[in-house]
Amino acid sequence: MANQIVVNANQTVSKINRNIYGHFAEHLGRCIYNGFYVGENSDIPNVDGLRLDIIEALREIRIPVLRWPGGCFADEYHWMDGIGPKELRPSMINTHWGGVVENNAFGTHEFMELCGKLGCEPYICGNVGSGTVREMSEWIEYMTFDGKSPMADLRRKNGKEEPWKLKYFGIGNENWNCGGRMRAEFYADNLNRYNLYARDYGENKLFRIAVGPRGENYHWTEVLMREAALYIDGLSLHHYTRVGDKVIIHKCADDNEKYTSKQGEDHFRGSATDFDEKDWFGIMKAALMMDEIITKHAAIMDKYDPEKKVALIVDEWGTWFDCEPGTNPGFLYQQNTLRDAVSAAATLNIFNNHSDRVQMTNIAQTINVLQAMILTEGDRMVLTPTYHVYNMYKVHQDSELLNCGIVSDEYKYNGEKIQKINSTVSLDCKGIIHITLVNMDPNEPATVVCYISEYGSFTLKHGEILTSENMNDMNTFDVPDRIKPKKFMGAVIKGDKVIIEMPPKAIVMLELEQVK
Amino acid sequence: MNDYSACKRCTYLNMSDEDYDRYIRRILASMKPQEKVNEDVYRTRLASCSTCVYLQNGVCGMCGCFVELRAAGISSHCPMRKRKW
């Protein structure tokens, strides 16, 4: 059977918010310290301590938004520790991640400076787990109030006369576990209280993001939408792409969930690099699970919010494997192979195709942690295969999703099967159509016929492919360019059809232009 | 700025010093002899690491590795721009 995609260029479905291509940076391992931030005295080229090669690489993929400071770290972060003269900022132990000393050299001012240099929106996550209503309220006052007040004056004293523009603000993080082990009902009441005092100052209007569910916890979504949909702009979702999970889920009589962790050394999730087809298939299947999870949460949201005013914000996702051998397990440092790239590309296609409800996602985490864009070792830097996916897919940012139907062959393994092909088709503001396609099958190529109606005559302007010989190929510090996009020559246009010959385990991006 | 004097090793693993020693020794023992440097080189490397400002909790801040493991590899090197070993 042929793989077919049918596109109507006149039928737009929804805008693909650029923030779907967002990122996440936590005070964890070497994401912030010795990642983004190397300090002003480092011999690694930097500006105000921020590493220049990282900034340049992330500007290239048009990073739209960056979530900070966590994650679970946010649940114990007290923002006042991270302002003022650095030599006076207190040191503390980062109890969530690695037990290292957090000296607070990177705080609010440094984060805002980083976002300015990256050209992206800041997304700040407030502390509901161990912080007070007053603490959160004053943080927003400190950042956004342009009048005279104790917090605004403190900001000025610390060298920032004008307030920052801050749109995205999270009212807590994972309050179902590391953010306080709350029931959905208890969190919903707390959310409404904290949210009330997170004021809009002047022209600064916060986009308020409530803590949403972990994975398939649909009860959480039901309660939050019922109790708080009137007061929020977004509801988050955390779901990682993994086969083995360290977390044990306990279902409670009241439909809530409680979570505990398996004990012992961390070998539950499998190696990031040493795997076979069984592990490849497992991760592909896990990646596609995102579609089912979003569909079910979105259906609950539709019940309370049919006009889709509340966005679904997938602000933690990505692959999660065992850490690289020999590294601190608390640092969550993992390598990144073609498998990560293919699973990320498929997941981004899912997000694009749910862009009526999904308005932002933040892959975890930008530098040196989990499914990173960039790995560093000393002054060396590697762009991961996942980074290259983001570079290929940036063409969808703020484009219109086009209505399309897809028929796909199956990729079968050991009695199980998944769809072999998935895609996104979008139309940008210049009238150019971009198609991203993924062949998840690591063994067999795929011929895909794409019918495009209501677009007239068109030409293939550009094509790129990301693939490699072996499923576990990766970019290393010694061989940094083993996997990178190459020009794609496997597509031909015949009338209103594009015929695409996809190699196995490959990601393709095509750019089509109308003949006028 | 970097006051690391309060460091513990890795509370994430809830490791006692004894557990940590066993963990490191087990991984070292699993390395093939031809993958490891000799004892003299190993001790010289670790001595160099012990004076480095990026050492925290037995972990190198420039690469995230337990230095006692990284220093053992014959093909390993210090990740710093100006390599200490």
Coordinates of C-alpha atoms in Angstrom, one line a residue:
Chain A
M1 CA 0.0 0.0 0.0
A2 CA 1.2 3.5 -0.8
N3 CA 1.6 6.2 1.8
Q4 CA -0.6 9.1 0.9
I5 CA -1.1 12.6 2.1
V6 CA -4.0 14.7 0.8
V7 CA -3.7 18.5 1.3
N8 CA -6.1 21.3 0.6
A9 CA -4.1 24.5 0.5
N10 CA -7.2 26.6 0.9
Q11 CA -8.2 25.0 4.2
T12 CA -6.3 26.3 7.2
V13 CA -7.0 24.6 10.5
S14 CA -5.1 26.7 13.1
K15 CA -2.0 28.8 13.5
I16 CA 1.1 26.9 14.6
N17 CA 2.2 29.1 17.5
R18 CA 5.9 29.6 17.3
N19 CA 6.1 28.8 21.1
I20 CA 5.5 25.1 20.2
Y21 CA 9.2 25.2 19.5
G22 CA 10.0 26.5 23.0
H23 CA 12.7 25.3 25.4
F24 CA 13.2 24.7 29.1
A25 CA 16.2 25.5 31.3
E26 CA 16.4 24.3 34.9
H27 CA 19.0 24.8 37.6
L28 CA 19.9 21.1 37.1
G29 CA 23.3 19.5 36.3
R30 CA 25.1 21.6 33.7
C31 CA 22.1 23.3 32.0
I32 CA 22.6 26.7 33.6
Y33 CA 26.0 26.6 35.4
N34 CA 28.8 25.5 33.0
G35 CA 26.1 25.4 30.3
F36 CA 24.4 28.7 29.5
Y37 CA 26.3 30.5 32.2
V38 CA 30.1 30.1 32.6
G39 CA 30.7 33.3 34.6
E40 CA 32.3 36.5 33.6
N41 CA 35.8 35.3 34.4
S42 CA 35.7 32.2 32.2
D43 CA 38.1 31.8 29.3
I44 CA 35.2 30.4 27.3
P45 CA 34.0 33.4 25.1
N46 CA 31.1 35.0 26.9
V47 CA 29.2 38.2 27.4
D48 CA 28.3 38.9 31.0
G49 CA 29.0 35.2 31.8
L50 CA 26.6 33.9 29.1
R51 CA 28.3 31.6 26.6
L52 CA 28.4 33.2 23.1
D53 CA 28.5 30.0 21.0
I54 CA 25.3 28.7 22.7
I55 CA 23.5 32.0 22.2
E56 CA 24.4 32.0 18.5
A57 CA 23.3 28.4 18.0
L58 CA 19.9 29.0 19.7
R59 CA 19.3 32.2 17.8
E60 CA 19.8 30.1 14.6
I61 CA 16.9 27.8 15.5
R62 CA 14.8 30.9 16.4
I63 CA 14.2 29.8 20.0
P64 CA 10.9 31.5 20.8
V65 CA 10.5 31.1 24.6
L66 CA 12.5 29.7 27.5
R67 CA 11.1 28.3 30.7
W68 CA 13.0 28.9 33.9
P69 CA 14.1 28.2 36.8
G70 CA 12.5 24.7 36.9
G71 CA 11.1 22.1 37.1
C72 CA 11.3 20.8 40.6
F73 CA 14.0 23.4 41.3
A74 CA 11.3 26.1 41.0
D75 CA 9.4 24.5 43.9
E76 CA 12.2 25.4 46.3
Y77 CA 13.5 28.5 44.5
H78 CA 13.3 31.8 46.5
W79 CA 13.8 34.5 44.0
M80 CA 15.3 37.1 46.4
D81 CA 18.3 34.8 46.9
G82 CA 19.2 35.5 43.2
I83 CA 19.2 39.3 43.1
G84 CA 21.6 42.0 44.2
P85 CA 25.4 41.9 44.4
K86 CA 26.6 38.4 43.5
E87 CA 29.1 38.2 46.4
L88 CA 26.2 38.8 48.8
R89 CA 23.9 36.1 47.4
P90 CA 23.5 33.1 49.6
S91 CA 24.7 29.6 48.7
M92 CA 22.4 26.6 49.2
I93 CA 22.4 22.9 48.3
N94 CA 20.3 22.0 45.2
T95 CA 18.6 19.1 47.0
H96 CA 16.6 18.1 43.9
W97 CA 19.4 17.6 41.5
G98 CA 22.9 16.3 42.3
G99 CA 23.3 17.8 45.8
V100 CA 25.6 20.5 44.4
V101 CA 26.0 24.0 45.8
E102 CA 23.8 26.6 44.2
N103 CA 25.4 30.0 44.7
N104 CA 22.6 32.0 43.0
A105 CA 25.0 33.7 40.6
F106 CA 22.3 33.2 37.9
G107 CA 19.1 34.8 39.0
T108 CA 16.3 37.0 37.7
H109 CA 18.4 39.7 36.1
E110 CA 20.7 37.2 34.4
F111 CA 17.8 35.1 33.1
M112 CA 16.1 38.2 31.6
E113 CA 19.5 39.2 30.1
L114 CA 19.8 35.8 28.6
C115 CA 16.3 35.9 27.0
G116 CA 17.2 39.4 25.6
K117 CA 20.3 38.0 24.0
L118 CA 18.4 35.0 22.6
G119 CA 15.6 37.1 21.3
C120 CA 13.0 34.9 23.1
E121 CA 10.2 35.4 25.5
P122 CA 10.8 34.6 29.1
Y123 CA 8.5 32.0 30.8
I124 CA 9.0 32.1 34.6
C125 CA 7.8 29.4 36.9
G126 CA 6.7 30.6 40.4
N127 CA 7.1 28.7 43.6
V128 CA 3.8 27.3 45.0
G129 CA 5.3 24.2 46.6
S130 CA 7.4 26.0 49.3
G131 CA 6.9 29.7 48.6
T132 CA 4.3 32.1 49.9
V133 CA 1.6 34.0 48.1
R134 CA 3.4 37.2 49.1
E135 CA 6.7 35.9 47.7
M136 CA 5.2 35.2 44.3
S137 CA 3.3 38.4 44.3
E138 CA 6.4 40.4 45.1
W139 CA 8.4 38.7 42.4
I140 CA 5.9 39.8 39.7
E141 CA 5.9 43.3 41.3
Y142 CA 9.7 43.4 41.2
M143 CA 9.8 42.4 37.5
T144 CA 6.9 44.3 36.0
F145 CA 5.8 47.3 38.1
D146 CA 6.8 50.6 36.6
G147 CA 5.6 52.8 39.5
K148 CA 7.0 53.5 42.9
S149 CA 6.8 50.5 45.3
P150 CA 9.1 48.6 47.6
M151 CA 9.8 45.9 45.0
A152 CA 10.1 48.2 42.0
D153 CA 12.5 50.4 44.0
L154 CA 14.5 47.3 44.9
R155 CA 14.8 46.4 41.2
R156 CA 16.0 49.9 40.5
K157 CA 18.5 49.7 43.3
N158 CA 19.8 46.5 41.6
G159 CA 20.4 48.4 38.4
K160 CA 17.3 47.9 36.3
E161 CA 15.4 51.1 36.0
E162 CA 12.6 50.0 33.6
P163 CA 10.5 47.0 34.3
W164 CA 10.8 43.9 32.1
K165 CA 8.1 42.7 29.9
L166 CA 6.9 39.4 31.2
K167 CA 4.1 37.5 29.6
Y168 CA 4.3 33.8 30.5
F169 CA 4.1 33.0 34.2
G170 CA 3.6 29.5 35.7
I171 CA 1.6 29.3 39.0
G172 CA 3.7 26.4 40.4
N173 CA 5.3 23.3 39.0
E174 CA 4.4 19.6 39.4
N175 CA 2.4 20.3 42.5
W176 CA 1.1 16.8 42.3
N177 CA 4.6 15.6 43.4
C178 CA 7.8 17.6 43.9
G179 CA 5.7 20.8 44.2
G180 CA 3.9 19.7 47.3
R181 CA 2.2 16.3 46.7
M182 CA -1.1 18.0 46.4
R183 CA -4.5 16.6 45.4
A184 CA -6.0 18.2 42.3
E185 CA -8.7 19.8 44.4
F186 CA -6.2 21.3 46.9
Y187 CA -4.0 22.6 44.2
A188 CA -6.9 24.2 42.3
D189 CA -7.8 26.2 45.5
N190 CA -4.2 27.2 46.0
L191 CA -3.9 28.1 42.3
N192 CA -6.8 30.5 42.5
R193 CA -5.3 32.1 45.6
Y194 CA -1.8 32.5 44.3
N195 CA -3.1 33.6 40.9
L196 CA -5.3 36.3 42.3
Y197 CA -2.3 38.1 43.8
A198 CA -0.1 37.7 40.7
R199 CA -1.1 41.1 39.5
D200 CA -1.0 42.7 36.1
Y201 CA 1.0 46.0 36.4
G202 CA 0.5 48.8 33.9
E203 CA 0.4 47.4 30.4
N204 CA 2.1 44.1 31.4
K205 CA -0.5 41.3 31.0
L206 CA 0.4 37.9 32.4
F207 CA -0.4 34.8 30.5
R208 CA -1.2 32.6 33.5
I209 CA -0.2 28.9 33.2
A210 CA -1.6 26.5 35.8
V211 CA 0.0 23.2 36.7
G212 CA -1.6 20.5 34.6
P213 CA -1.4 16.8 34.8
R214 CA 1.3 14.2 34.7
G215 CA 0.9 12.1 31.6
E216 CA -2.5 10.2 31.8
N217 CA -3.8 11.8 34.9
Y218 CA -7.1 12.9 33.4
H219 CA -8.8 13.5 36.8
W220 CA -6.3 16.4 37.3
T221 CA -7.4 18.1 34.1
E222 CA -11.0 17.6 34.9
V223 CA -10.7 19.3 38.3
L224 CA -8.5 22.1 37.1
M225 CA -10.7 23.0 34.2
R226 CA -13.8 22.8 36.4
E227 CA -12.4 24.9 39.2
A228 CA -10.0 27.4 37.5
A229 CA -10.6 27.6 33.7
L230 CA -12.2 31.1 34.2
Y231 CA -8.9 32.5 35.7
I232 CA -6.1 30.9 33.6
D233 CA -4.8 31.2 30.1
G234 CA -2.9 27.9 30.0
L235 CA -2.8 24.4 31.6
S236 CA 0.5 22.6 31.5
L237 CA 1.1 18.9 30.7
H238 CA 4.3 16.9 31.5
H239 CA 4.9 13.8 29.6
Y240 CA 8.3 12.2 28.9
T241 CA 9.2 9.8 26.0
R242 CA 10.5 6.8 27.8
V243 CA 10.0 3.0 28.0
G244 CA 11.0 2.4 31.7
D245 CA 9.8 4.8 34.3
K246 CA 11.3 5.2 37.8
V247 CA 8.1 6.6 39.1
I248 CA 5.4 4.3 40.6
I249 CA 1.8 5.6 40.1
H250 CA -0.6 4.9 43.0
K251 CA -4.3 5.3 42.0
C252 CA -6.4 6.7 44.9
A253 CA -10.0 6.1 45.8
D254 CA -10.9 9.7 45.0
D255 CA -9.3 9.4 41.5
N256 CA -6.2 11.3 42.4
E257 CA -2.8 9.9 41.9
K258 CA 0.2 9.6 44.3
Y259 CA 3.7 9.0 43.1
T260 CA 6.7 7.2 44.6
S261 CA 10.1 6.3 43.1
K262 CA 11.8 3.0 42.7
Q263 CA 14.9 2.9 44.8
G264 CA 18.5 2.1 43.9
E265 CA 20.8 3.1 41.1
D266 CA 19.2 4.6 38.1
H267 CA 19.0 1.9 35.4
F268 CA 15.3 1.9 34.7
R269 CA 15.2 3.7 31.4
G270 CA 17.8 2.1 29.2
S271 CA 20.9 3.5 27.5
A272 CA 20.6 6.6 25.3
T273 CA 23.1 5.1 22.9
D274 CA 23.5 1.4 23.3
F275 CA 20.2 0.0 22.0
D276 CA 18.6 -2.4 19.5
E277 CA 15.4 -2.4 17.4
K278 CA 13.3 -3.4 20.4
D279 CA 14.4 -0.2 22.2
W280 CA 14.0 1.9 19.0
F281 CA 10.4 0.6 18.5
G282 CA 9.6 1.2 22.2
I283 CA 10.7 4.9 22.0
M284 CA 8.8 5.4 18.7
K285 CA 5.6 4.0 20.3
A286 CA 6.1 6.1 23.4
A287 CA 6.6 9.2 21.2
L288 CA 3.3 8.6 19.4
M289 CA 1.5 8.1 22.7
M290 CA 1.7 11.9 23.0
D291 CA -1.1 12.1 20.4
E292 CA -3.5 10.0 22.5
I293 CA -2.7 11.9 25.7
I294 CA -3.2 15.3 24.1
T295 CA -6.4 14.1 22.4
K296 CA -7.9 12.9 25.7
H297 CA -6.9 16.0 27.8
A298 CA -8.1 18.3 25.0
A299 CA -11.5 16.5 25.0
I300 CA -11.8 17.3 28.7
M301 CA -10.8 20.9 28.1
D302 CA -13.3 21.2 25.3
K303 CA -16.1 20.3 27.7
Y304 CA -15.3 23.3 29.9
D305 CA -13.8 25.6 27.3
P306 CA -15.3 24.9 23.9
E307 CA -13.9 28.2 22.6
K308 CA -10.4 27.0 23.3
K309 CA -9.4 30.1 25.4
V310 CA -7.3 28.0 27.7
A311 CA -4.1 26.7 25.9
L312 CA -2.5 23.3 26.6
I313 CA 1.1 24.0 27.4
V314 CA 3.4 20.9 27.2
D315 CA 6.1 22.5 29.2
E316 CA 8.1 19.4 29.9
W317 CA 8.6 16.6 27.4
G318 CA 11.3 14.7 25.6
T319 CA 13.3 11.4 25.9
W320 CA 14.6 10.3 29.2
F321 CA 17.3 7.6 29.4
D322 CA 19.9 6.5 31.9
C323 CA 22.6 9.1 32.3
E324 CA 25.9 8.7 30.5
P325 CA 28.1 6.2 32.3
G326 CA 30.6 7.8 34.6
T327 CA 28.5 11.0 35.0
N328 CA 26.7 12.2 38.1
P329 CA 23.2 10.6 37.9
G330 CA 21.7 13.7 39.4
F331 CA 22.8 15.7 36.4
L332 CA 20.6 13.8 33.9
Y333 CA 23.3 14.1 31.2
Q334 CA 22.5 11.9 28.2
Q335 CA 23.8 11.6 24.7
N336 CA 21.4 12.1 21.8
T337 CA 21.2 9.8 18.7
L338 CA 19.2 9.6 15.5
R339 CA 16.5 7.9 17.6
D340 CA 16.1 11.1 19.6
A341 CA 15.8 13.1 16.4
V342 CA 13.1 10.9 14.9
S343 CA 11.1 10.7 18.1
A344 CA 11.3 14.5 18.5
A345 CA 10.3 15.1 14.9
A346 CA 7.3 12.8 15.2
T347 CA 6.3 14.5 18.5
L348 CA 6.6 18.0 16.9
N349 CA 4.3 16.8 14.1
I350 CA 1.8 15.8 16.8
F351 CA 2.0 19.2 18.5
N352 CA 1.6 21.0 15.1
N353 CA -1.5 18.9 14.4
H354 CA -3.0 19.8 17.7
S355 CA -2.2 23.5 17.4
D356 CA -5.8 24.5 17.9
R357 CA -5.2 23.7 21.6
V358 CA -1.5 23.3 22.1
Q359 CA 0.1 26.8 22.1
M360 CA 3.5 26.2 23.7
T361 CA 5.8 23.3 24.4
N362 CA 9.2 23.3 26.2
I363 CA 11.5 20.3 25.5
A364 CA 13.6 19.3 28.4
Q365 CA 16.3 20.6 28.6
T366 CA 18.2 23.0 26.3
I367 CA 21.8 22.4 27.4
N368 CA 23.5 19.2 28.8
V369 CA 20.3 17.8 30.4
L370 CA 18.0 15.0 29.0
Q371 CA 17.0 15.6 25.3
A372 CA 19.3 18.6 24.9
M373 CA 19.8 20.7 21.9
I374 CA 23.5 21.3 22.8
L375 CA 26.1 19.3 24.7
T376 CA 29.2 21.0 26.1
E377 CA 32.5 19.7 27.4
G378 CA 34.8 22.5 28.5
D379 CA 34.9 25.0 25.6
R380 CA 33.7 22.4 23.1
M381 CA 30.1 22.3 21.9
V382 CA 28.1 19.7 20.0
L383 CA 24.8 20.3 18.2
T384 CA 22.7 17.2 18.8
P385 CA 20.5 15.5 16.1
T386 CA 17.5 16.9 18.0
Y387 CA 18.9 20.5 17.5
H388 CA 18.9 19.8 13.8
V389 CA 15.3 18.8 13.9
Y390 CA 14.4 22.1 15.5
N391 CA 16.4 23.9 12.8
M392 CA 14.5 22.0 10.0
Y393 CA 11.1 22.5 11.7
K394 CA 11.5 26.2 12.4
V395 CA 9.7 26.9 9.1
H396 CA 6.4 26.0 10.8
Q397 CA 6.7 28.7 13.4
D398 CA 3.6 31.0 13.1
S399 CA 2.5 29.3 9.9
E400 CA -1.0 28.1 9.3
L401 CA -1.6 24.4 9.7
L402 CA -3.2 23.0 6.5
N403 CA -6.0 20.5 6.5
C404 CA -4.6 17.2 5.4
G405 CA -5.4 13.5 5.6
I406 CA -2.8 10.8 5.8
V407 CA -2.8 7.1 5.0
S408 CA 0.3 5.3 6.2
D409 CA 1.8 1.9 6.0
E410 CA 2.6 0.1 9.3
Y411 CA 5.9 -0.4 10.9
K412 CA 5.7 -3.8 12.6
Y413 CA 7.9 -5.2 15.3
N414 CA 7.5 -8.3 17.3
G415 CA 3.7 -8.5 16.9
E416 CA 3.2 -4.8 17.5
K417 CA 2.6 -2.0 15.0
I418 CA 2.6 1.7 14.7
Q419 CA 2.1 4.2 11.8
K420 CA 5.2 4.4 9.8
I421 CA 4.7 7.9 8.4
N422 CA 3.6 11.1 10.1
S423 CA 3.7 14.7 8.9
T424 CA 2.9 18.4 9.2
V425 CA 1.9 20.5 6.3
S426 CA 1.8 24.3 6.8
L427 CA 1.4 27.5 4.8
D428 CA 3.5 30.5 5.7
C429 CA 2.8 34.2 5.3
K430 CA 4.6 34.3 2.0
G431 CA 2.4 31.5 0.5
I432 CA 5.0 28.9 0.8
I433 CA 4.0 25.3 1.8
H434 CA 6.3 23.4 4.1
I435 CA 6.0 19.7 4.6
T436 CA 7.8 17.8 7.3
L437 CA 7.7 14.0 7.1
V438 CA 9.0 11.3 9.4
N439 CA 9.7 7.6 8.4
M440 CA 9.8 5.8 11.8
D441 CA 10.8 2.5 10.2
P442 CA 14.5 1.8 10.8
N443 CA 14.7 -0.9 8.1
E444 CA 12.4 -0.1 5.1
P445 CA 12.2 3.0 2.9
A446 CA 8.8 4.5 2.1
T447 CA 7.3 6.1 -1.0
V448 CA 5.0 8.9 0.0
V449 CA 2.6 10.5 -2.5
C450 CA 1.4 13.9 -1.4
Y451 CA -1.6 15.4 -3.3
I452 CA -1.9 19.2 -3.1
S453 CA -5.1 20.8 -4.3
E454 CA -6.1 24.4 -4.5
Y455 CA -2.5 25.5 -4.9
G456 CA -2.1 25.6 -8.7
S457 CA 1.3 24.9 -10.2
F458 CA 4.2 24.7 -7.8
T459 CA 7.9 23.9 -7.7
L460 CA 10.2 22.4 -5.2
K461 CA 12.1 25.3 -3.7
H462 CA 14.2 23.4 -1.2
G463 CA 14.5 20.0 0.5
E464 CA 16.5 18.7 3.5
I465 CA 16.9 15.3 5.0
L466 CA 18.2 14.2 8.4
T467 CA 19.2 10.6 8.7
S468 CA 22.3 8.4 9.3
E469 CA 23.5 4.9 8.6
N470 CA 22.9 3.5 12.0
M471 CA 20.0 4.1 14.4
N472 CA 22.3 4.8 17.3
D473 CA 24.6 7.2 15.4
M474 CA 25.3 10.4 17.3
N475 CA 27.4 13.6 17.2
T476 CA 30.3 13.5 19.6
F477 CA 32.9 16.1 20.7
D478 CA 35.4 14.3 18.4
V479 CA 33.0 13.7 15.5
P480 CA 30.5 16.6 15.9
D481 CA 29.0 16.5 12.4
R482 CA 28.1 12.9 11.8
I483 CA 24.4 13.7 11.8
K484 CA 23.4 17.0 10.2
P485 CA 20.8 18.0 7.6
K486 CA 21.7 17.4 4.0
K487 CA 20.1 18.5 0.7
F488 CA 17.3 16.1 -0.1
M489 CA 17.1 14.9 -3.7
G490 CA 14.4 12.3 -3.3
A491 CA 11.3 14.3 -4.2
V492 CA 9.8 15.0 -7.6
I493 CA 6.7 17.0 -8.6
K494 CA 4.2 15.5 -11.1
G495 CA 1.2 17.8 -11.7
D496 CA -0.5 18.3 -8.3
K497 CA 1.5 15.5 -6.7
V498 CA 4.8 15.4 -4.8
I499 CA 6.4 11.9 -4.8
I500 CA 8.8 11.5 -2.0
E501 CA 11.2 8.6 -1.6
M502 CA 12.1 8.4 2.0
P503 CA 14.9 6.3 3.3
P504 CA 14.4 4.4 6.5
K505 CA 14.6 6.3 9.9
A506 CA 14.6 9.7 8.2
I507 CA 13.2 13.1 8.6
V508 CA 12.5 15.2 5.5
M509 CA 11.5 18.9 5.1
L510 CA 10.2 20.2 1.8
E511 CA 9.5 23.7 0.7
L512 CA 7.0 24.2 -2.1
E513 CA 6.5 27.5 -4.0
Q514 CA 3.6 28.5 -6.2
V515 CA 4.4 29.3 -9.8
K516 CA 2.8 32.7 -10.5
Chain B
M1 CA 32.3 33.4 44.1
N2 CA 32.5 29.7 43.9
D3 CA 32.5 28.5 47.5
Y4 CA 32.3 24.7 47.2
S5 CA 33.3 24.0 50.8
A6 CA 29.8 22.9 51.8
C7 CA 29.6 20.2 49.1
K8 CA 28.2 16.9 49.6
R9 CA 28.6 14.2 47.0
C10 CA 25.3 13.2 45.4
T11 CA 22.3 13.4 47.6
Y12 CA 20.2 12.4 44.6
L13 CA 21.5 8.9 45.1
N14 CA 21.3 9.1 48.8
M15 CA 24.9 7.7 48.8
S16 CA 27.0 7.4 51.9
D17 CA 30.7 7.7 51.4
E18 CA 31.0 4.0 51.6
D19 CA 28.3 3.5 48.9
Y20 CA 30.0 6.0 46.7
D21 CA 33.4 4.3 47.1
R22 CA 31.8 1.0 46.2
Y23 CA 30.1 2.5 43.2
I24 CA 33.3 4.0 41.9
R25 CA 35.3 0.9 42.6
R26 CA 32.8 -1.3 40.8
I27 CA 32.9 0.8 37.7
L28 CA 36.7 1.0 37.7
A29 CA 36.8 -2.8 38.1
S30 CA 34.5 -3.2 35.1
M31 CA 36.9 -1.3 32.8
K32 CA 39.3 -3.4 30.7
P33 CA 43.0 -3.1 31.7
Q34 CA 43.9 -1.9 28.2
E35 CA 41.3 1.0 28.7
K36 CA 42.9 2.2 31.9
V37 CA 46.0 4.3 32.6
N38 CA 48.6 3.0 35.0
E39 CA 48.4 3.9 38.7
D40 CA 51.0 6.7 38.5
V41 CA 49.2 8.5 35.7
Y42 CA 45.9 8.1 37.5
R43 CA 47.2 9.6 40.7
T44 CA 48.8 12.5 38.9
R45 CA 45.6 13.2 37.1
L46 CA 43.5 13.1 40.2
A47 CA 46.0 15.3 42.0
S48 CA 45.6 17.9 39.2
C49 CA 41.8 17.6 39.5
S50 CA 41.9 18.1 43.2
T51 CA 43.2 21.6 42.7
C52 CA 40.7 22.6 40.1
V53 CA 38.0 25.2 40.8
Y54 CA 35.5 23.2 38.7
L55 CA 35.7 20.1 41.0
Q56 CA 32.6 19.8 43.1
N57 CA 31.3 16.7 44.9
G58 CA 33.8 14.6 43.1
V59 CA 32.3 15.7 39.8
C60 CA 33.9 17.9 37.2
G61 CA 31.8 20.9 36.4
M62 CA 33.1 21.1 32.8
C63 CA 31.9 17.6 31.8
G64 CA 29.7 16.3 34.6
C65 CA 31.8 13.2 35.1
F66 CA 33.0 11.7 38.4
V67 CA 36.7 12.6 38.1
E68 CA 37.7 9.3 39.6
L69 CA 36.2 7.6 36.6
R70 CA 37.2 10.0 33.9
A71 CA 40.8 10.1 35.0
A72 CA 41.1 6.4 34.7
G73 CA 40.4 6.2 30.9
I74 CA 43.4 5.9 28.7
S75 CA 41.7 8.0 26.0
S76 CA 40.3 10.5 28.4
H77 CA 41.6 14.1 28.8
C78 CA 40.8 17.1 31.0
P79 CA 37.8 18.9 29.4
M80 CA 39.2 22.3 30.1
R81 CA 40.2 24.6 27.2
K82 CA 43.7 24.5 28.6
R83 CA 44.0 20.8 29.5
K84 CA 45.4 20.1 32.9
W85 CA 46.1 16.5 31.7

